[in-house]
CSV table of C-alpha atoms and ligand atoms in Angstrom, one decimal:
chain,number,residue,atom,x,y,z
A,1,UNK,CA,119.8,124.9,74.1
A,2,UNK,CA,121.5,121.1,74.3
A,3,UNK,CA,122.6,119.9,77.4
A,4,UNK,CA,126.6,119.2,78.6
A,5,UNK,CA,126.6,115.8,78.7
A,6,UNK,CA,128.2,115.1,82.0
A,7,UNK,CA,130.3,111.9,81.2
A,8,UNK,CA,130.2,109.3,84.3
A,9,UNK,CA,132.8,107.3,81.7
A,10,UNK,CA,135.2,110.4,81.7
A,11,UNK,CA,135.0,111.2,85.2
A,12,UNK,CA,134.9,107.2,86.6
A,13,UNK,CA,138.3,107.2,84.8
A,14,UNK,CA,139.9,110.0,86.4
A,15,UNK,CA,139.3,108.7,89.6
A,16,UNK,CA,140.1,105.0,89.0
A,17,UNK,CA,143.9,106.8,87.6
A,18,UNK,CA,144.2,108.6,91.4
A,19,UNK,CA,142.8,105.1,93.1
A,20,UNK,CA,145.8,103.2,90.8
A,21,UNK,CA,148.9,105.2,91.5
A,22,UNK,CA,147.3,105.2,95.3
A,23,UNK,CA,147.2,101.6,95.6
A,24,UNK,CA,150.7,101.6,93.8
A,25,UNK,CA,152.3,103.4,96.4
A,26,UNK,CA,150.3,101.3,98.9
A,27,UNK,CA,151.9,98.3,97.6
A,28,UNK,CA,155.8,99.3,98.1
A,29,UNK,CA,155.9,101.5,100.6
A,30,UNK,CA,153.9,99.4,102.9
A,31,UNK,CA,153.4,96.3,101.4
A,32,UNK,CA,149.5,96.5,101.6
A,33,UNK,CA,147.1,95.2,98.7
A,34,UNK,CA,143.7,96.3,98.9
A,35,UNK,CA,141.9,93.5,98.9
A,36,UNK,CA,137.9,92.6,97.6
A,37,UNK,CA,135.7,89.8,97.6
A,38,UNK,CA,132.8,89.7,95.4
A,39,UNK,CA,129.7,86.9,96.8
A,40,UNK,CA,127.1,86.1,93.8
A,41,UNK,CA,124.2,84.0,94.9
A,42,UNK,CA,122.9,82.3,91.9
A,43,UNK,CA,123.0,83.9,88.2
A,44,UNK,CA,120.9,86.8,87.9
A,45,UNK,CA,121.6,87.9,84.7
A,46,UNK,CA,122.6,91.8,85.8
A,47,UNK,CA,123.7,90.6,88.7
A,48,UNK,CA,126.3,88.9,87.2
A,49,UNK,CA,127.4,91.5,84.6
A,50,UNK,CA,128.1,94.0,87.9
A,51,UNK,CA,129.8,91.6,89.1
A,52,UNK,CA,131.7,90.9,86.7
A,53,UNK,CA,132.4,94.2,85.9
A,54,UNK,CA,133.5,94.9,89.4
A,55,UNK,CA,136.1,92.1,89.6
A,56,UNK,CA,137.4,93.0,86.1
A,57,UNK,CA,137.8,96.8,87.3
A,58,UNK,CA,139.8,95.5,90.9
A,59,UNK,CA,142.2,93.5,89.2
A,60,UNK,CA,142.9,96.3,86.9
A,61,UNK,CA,143.3,99.0,89.7
A,62,UNK,CA,146.3,95.4,91.0
A,63,UNK,CA,144.0,94.5,94.1
A,64,UNK,CA,143.7,91.1,95.3
A,65,UNK,CA,140.7,90.2,93.9
A,66,UNK,CA,138.5,87.4,94.8
A,67,UNK,CA,135.2,86.1,93.2
A,68,UNK,CA,133.0,84.0,95.3
A,69,UNK,CA,130.2,82.4,93.2
A,70,UNK,CA,127.7,80.1,95.4
A,71,UNK,CA,124.2,78.0,94.1
A,72,UNK,CA,120.6,79.8,94.3
A,73,UNK,CA,120.4,76.6,96.6
A,74,UNK,CA,122.7,78.3,99.2
A,75,UNK,CA,121.2,78.2,102.7
A,76,UNK,CA,121.0,81.3,104.8
A,77,UNK,CA,123.6,79.5,107.4
A,78,UNK,CA,126.4,78.8,104.6
A,79,UNK,CA,125.9,82.2,103.0
A,80,UNK,CA,126.5,83.6,107.2
A,81,UNK,CA,129.4,81.0,107.6
A,82,UNK,CA,130.5,82.5,104.2
A,83,UNK,CA,130.8,85.9,105.1
A,84,UNK,CA,132.1,85.3,108.6
A,85,UNK,CA,135.1,83.4,107.0
A,86,UNK,CA,136.1,86.7,105.0
A,87,UNK,CA,135.0,88.7,108.1
A,88,UNK,CA,138.1,86.9,109.4
A,89,UNK,CA,140.4,86.8,106.4
A,90,UNK,CA,143.0,89.4,107.2
A,91,UNK,CA,143.9,89.5,103.0
A,92,UNK,CA,139.8,91.0,102.7
A,93,UNK,CA,139.5,94.1,102.8
A,94,UNK,CA,135.8,94.6,101.5
A,95,UNK,CA,132.8,92.3,101.3
A,96,UNK,CA,130.1,92.8,98.9
A,97,UNK,CA,127.3,90.7,98.0
A,98,UNK,CA,125.1,91.2,95.3
A,99,UNK,CA,121.5,91.9,95.6
A,100,UNK,CA,119.1,91.3,95.5
A,101,UNK,CA,119.0,87.4,97.0
A,102,UNK,CA,117.3,84.5,96.8
A,103,UNK,CA,114.0,84.9,98.3
A,104,UNK,CA,114.9,82.5,101.0
A,105,UNK,CA,117.2,84.3,102.8
A,106,UNK,CA,116.9,87.5,104.5
A,107,UNK,CA,118.6,90.7,103.2
A,108,UNK,CA,118.7,92.4,106.1
A,109,UNK,CA,120.9,89.5,108.4
A,110,UNK,CA,123.3,89.0,105.4
A,111,UNK,CA,123.9,93.0,105.2
A,112,UNK,CA,124.1,92.8,109.4
A,113,UNK,CA,126.4,89.8,109.1
A,114,UNK,CA,129.2,92.2,107.2
A,115,UNK,CA,132.1,93.6,109.5
A,116,UNK,CA,131.3,97.4,109.2
A,117,UNK,CA,134.7,97.5,108.7
A,118,UNK,CA,135.0,95.4,105.4
A,119,UNK,CA,131.2,96.7,104.6
A,120,UNK,CA,132.7,98.8,101.1
A,121,UNK,CA,128.6,98.9,100.4
A,122,UNK,CA,128.0,101.2,103.1
A,123,UNK,CA,124.7,99.4,103.7
A,124,UNK,CA,126.0,98.0,107.0
A,125,UNK,CA,123.6,100.0,109.6
A,126,UNK,CA,126.7,101.7,111.8
A,127,UNK,CA,127.5,102.9,108.3
A,128,UNK,CA,124.3,103.8,107.7
A,129,UNK,CA,124.1,106.2,111.0
A,130,UNK,CA,127.8,107.2,110.7
A,131,UNK,CA,126.6,108.8,107.7
A,132,UNK,CA,123.1,110.3,108.4
A,133,UNK,CA,125.6,111.9,111.4
A,134,UNK,CA,128.2,113.0,109.4
A,135,UNK,CA,130.7,110.8,110.6
A,136,UNK,CA,133.4,108.7,108.7
A,137,UNK,CA,132.2,106.1,107.4
A,138,UNK,CA,131.6,104.0,104.3
A,139,UNK,CA,129.1,105.8,101.9
A,140,UNK,CA,126.8,103.5,99.8
A,141,UNK,CA,128.9,103.4,95.9
A,142,UNK,CA,126.0,105.0,93.5
A,143,UNK,CA,125.0,108.1,95.5
A,144,UNK,CA,129.1,108.4,96.3
A,145,UNK,CA,128.8,108.2,92.6
A,146,UNK,CA,126.6,111.2,92.5
A,147,UNK,CA,128.0,113.6,94.5
A,148,UNK,CA,131.8,113.0,93.3
A,149,UNK,CA,130.1,113.6,89.6
A,150,UNK,CA,128.1,117.0,91.0
A,151,UNK,CA,131.2,118.0,92.3
A,152,UNK,CA,133.8,117.1,89.2
A,153,UNK,CA,131.5,119.0,87.2
A,154,UNK,CA,131.3,121.7,89.2
A,155,UNK,CA,127.5,121.7,89.6
A,156,UNK,CA,126.4,124.1,92.2
A,157,UNK,CA,124.0,122.9,95.4
A,158,UNK,CA,124.8,125.0,98.1
A,159,UNK,CA,121.1,126.3,98.2
A,160,UNK,CA,120.2,124.2,95.0
A,161,UNK,CA,116.8,122.8,95.0
A,162,UNK,CA,117.7,119.2,95.0
A,163,UNK,CA,114.4,116.7,93.8
A,164,UNK,CA,115.1,112.7,94.2
A,165,UNK,CA,112.4,111.1,92.8
A,166,UNK,CA,112.8,106.9,94.5
A,167,UNK,CA,113.2,106.3,98.1
A,168,UNK,CA,115.2,102.7,98.3
A,169,UNK,CA,117.7,102.2,100.9
A,170,UNK,CA,120.4,102.3,98.4
A,171,UNK,CA,119.7,105.2,96.6
A,172,UNK,CA,117.1,107.6,97.2
A,173,UNK,CA,117.3,107.5,101.0
A,174,UNK,CA,121.1,108.1,101.4
A,175,UNK,CA,121.3,110.7,98.4
A,176,UNK,CA,118.9,112.6,100.2
A,177,UNK,CA,120.9,112.8,102.8
A,178,UNK,CA,123.3,113.3,101.9
A,179,UNK,CA,122.9,116.6,99.8
A,180,UNK,CA,121.3,117.9,103.0
A,181,UNK,CA,124.6,117.9,105.3
A,182,UNK,CA,126.6,120.6,105.7
A,183,UNK,CA,129.3,119.4,103.3
A,184,UNK,CA,130.8,120.1,99.5
A,185,UNK,CA,128.3,118.6,97.9
A,186,UNK,CA,125.5,119.0,100.6
A,187,UNK,CA,123.9,121.9,101.5
A,188,UNK,CA,121.0,121.5,99.4
A,189,UNK,CA,117.2,122.0,99.7
A,190,UNK,CA,115.8,118.5,99.2
A,191,UNK,CA,112.6,116.9,98.2
A,192,UNK,CA,111.9,113.5,97.8
A,193,UNK,CA,109.7,111.8,95.5
A,194,UNK,CA,107.9,108.3,95.2
A,195,UNK,CA,105.2,106.4,94.5
A,196,UNK,CA,102.4,107.7,96.8
A,197,UNK,CA,103.5,111.6,95.8
A,198,UNK,CA,100.4,113.5,94.5
A,199,UNK,CA,102.0,115.7,92.0
A,200,UNK,CA,105.6,114.5,90.9
A,201,UNK,CA,105.5,116.6,88.0
A,202,UNK,CA,104.6,119.6,90.5
A,203,UNK,CA,108.0,119.3,92.3
A,204,UNK,CA,110.5,117.9,89.5
A,205,UNK,CA,109.4,121.3,87.7
A,206,UNK,CA,111.2,123.1,90.6
A,207,UNK,CA,114.4,120.9,90.4
A,208,UNK,CA,117.4,122.6,89.9
A,209,UNK,CA,119.1,119.3,90.2
A,210,UNK,CA,117.1,116.1,89.9
A,211,UNK,CA,118.2,112.8,91.2
A,212,UNK,CA,116.1,109.8,89.3
A,213,UNK,CA,116.2,106.9,90.9
A,214,UNK,CA,112.8,105.4,90.2
A,215,UNK,CA,113.2,102.0,88.8
A,216,UNK,CA,111.1,103.0,85.6
A,217,UNK,CA,111.9,103.3,82.1
A,218,UNK,CA,112.0,107.1,80.9
A,219,UNK,CA,109.0,107.6,83.8
A,220,UNK,CA,110.5,111.7,83.7
A,221,UNK,CA,109.5,113.7,80.7
A,222,UNK,CA,110.8,116.8,79.4
A,223,UNK,CA,107.3,118.5,80.5
A,224,UNK,CA,108.1,117.7,84.0
A,225,UNK,CA,111.8,119.4,84.7
A,226,UNK,CA,112.4,123.4,84.1
A,227,UNK,CA,114.9,124.7,81.5
A,228,UNK,CA,118.3,124.8,82.9
A,229,UNK,CA,118.0,122.0,85.4
A,230,UNK,CA,120.7,119.2,86.5
A,231,UNK,CA,119.8,115.6,85.5
A,232,UNK,CA,121.2,112.9,86.8
A,233,UNK,CA,119.7,109.6,86.4
A,234,UNK,CA,120.6,106.0,88.2
A,235,UNK,CA,118.0,104.5,86.4
A,236,UNK,CA,119.6,100.8,84.2
A,237,UNK,CA,116.5,99.6,82.5
A,238,UNK,CA,116.8,96.8,80.2
A,239,UNK,CA,114.5,97.2,77.1
A,240,UNK,CA,115.7,94.9,74.6
A,241,UNK,CA,118.2,92.6,72.8
A,242,UNK,CA,120.2,94.1,70.1
A,243,UNK,CA,120.8,90.9,66.9
A,244,UNK,CA,123.7,90.3,68.8
A,245,UNK,CA,122.2,89.6,71.8
A,246,UNK,CA,124.0,92.9,73.7
A,247,UNK,CA,121.2,94.3,76.2
A,248,UNK,CA,119.5,97.4,74.9
A,249,UNK,CA,119.6,99.6,78.0
A,250,UNK,CA,118.0,103.2,79.2
A,251,UNK,CA,117.5,105.4,81.6
A,252,UNK,CA,114.5,106.3,84.2
A,253,UNK,CA,114.3,109.4,82.3
A,254,UNK,CA,113.4,110.5,78.6
A,255,UNK,CA,116.9,112.0,77.9
A,256,UNK,CA,116.1,112.7,74.3
A,257,UNK,CA,113.7,114.5,75.0
A,258,UNK,CA,114.7,116.2,77.9
A,259,UNK,CA,118.9,117.0,76.7
A,260,UNK,CA,116.8,120.3,74.8
A,261,UNK,CA,115.6,121.7,77.9
A,262,UNK,CA,118.4,121.0,79.9
A,263,UNK,CA,122.1,122.2,81.3
A,264,UNK,CA,123.6,119.2,82.4
A,265,UNK,CA,122.7,115.0,82.2
A,266,UNK,CA,124.0,112.0,82.6
A,267,UNK,CA,123.4,109.5,80.1
A,268,UNK,CA,122.9,105.8,80.0
A,269,UNK,CA,125.2,103.6,80.0
A,270,UNK,CA,128.2,106.0,80.3
A,271,UNK,CA,126.7,108.1,83.4
A,272,UNK,CA,126.2,106.6,87.4
A,273,UNK,CA,127.3,103.0,86.2
A,274,UNK,CA,130.7,103.4,86.1
A,275,UNK,CA,130.6,105.9,88.7
A,276,UNK,CA,129.2,103.1,91.2
A,277,UNK,CA,131.5,100.7,90.5
A,278,UNK,CA,134.5,103.2,91.3
A,279,UNK,CA,133.2,104.5,94.3
A,280,UNK,CA,133.1,100.8,95.7
A,281,UNK,CA,137.2,101.2,94.5
A,282,UNK,CA,137.8,103.6,96.5
A,283,UNK,CA,136.0,102.0,99.4
A,284,UNK,CA,137.8,99.6,99.6
A,285,UNK,CA,141.4,101.2,99.3
A,286,UNK,CA,139.7,103.2,102.1
A,287,UNK,CA,138.4,100.2,104.2
A,288,UNK,CA,142.8,98.5,103.7
A,289,UNK,CA,144.3,102.0,105.0
A,290,UNK,CA,142.6,102.0,107.6
A,291,UNK,CA,142.8,98.4,108.5
A,292,UNK,CA,147.0,99.0,108.1
A,293,UNK,CA,146.7,102.4,110.4
A,294,UNK,CA,147.0,104.2,107.2
A,295,UNK,CA,144.3,106.3,107.6
B,301,GUN,N1,122.4,95.8,93.6
B,301,GUN,C1,122.0,96.5,93.2
B,301,GUN,N2,123.1,97.5,93.3
B,301,GUN,C2,123.7,97.0,93.7
B,301,GUN,C3,125.0,97.9,94.9
B,301,GUN,O1,125.4,98.8,94.5
B,301,GUN,N3,125.2,96.7,95.6
B,301,GUN,C4,125.0,95.6,96.1
B,301,GUN,N4,125.8,94.7,97.0
B,301,GUN,N5,124.3,94.8,95.2
B,301,GUN,C5,123.7,95.7,94.1
């Protein structure tokens, strides 16, 4: 068996079409243009490429979009003041500070400084708390994208054994939480594995749906999964460069080995990545609607 390839690129394209229409309507009927600022501190190449992609997408969807580049040595206070400025700016509905930040800046302080109503990353403790309870909130973009992919691909999550590899605040913890909630794309039995898990393969072999956000290339191999598993690979690892200088990417799972056993699998690139950016746009549209009293 060769797995169905779950194309994040295709699903993201569908959602972007839906969003484009929604934005046009918001503009025409209500005079509201969703506004997004992405703040980049320093010049980390991966961060530069993520932020550039986010800005391009925002622009393509007809947003008011601002790219705010700050030097590596900006002080914590200056960054907090900048966030305060955007918190007060009525044209801006969504604020994204690209992580990681330089060591001299406390990431938690920065995240906590963003107005929760503009926290389109869904990282502020108010949004995290609302997510855990199941209240309306901004869902973090990568887990939100994974849910959409599973729902739109028709993967049955209710009663499924879901195994998550990784326990980061950005992916592992929130996706584990969302998948156990009583909602569409949830109702699963969830296990979370991490660096201290004693026998990783014991758990991964039981998975009907395996979500891997380990942050290390190809840590999940074909012998660690069962026939018919659905694999969501969140990893983006830069393992070299082409002669033209383009990054060569691979995921956290051994795609070539596992695709022969899996029922469905996401590729890298073209899987979760495009979904993450798209859900940021969806959150920004939601923020603008809430701001304007339309939702
Ligand atoms: N760095 C890696 N992923 C993300 C993300 O989803 N949001 C932000 N702000 N920074 C990131």
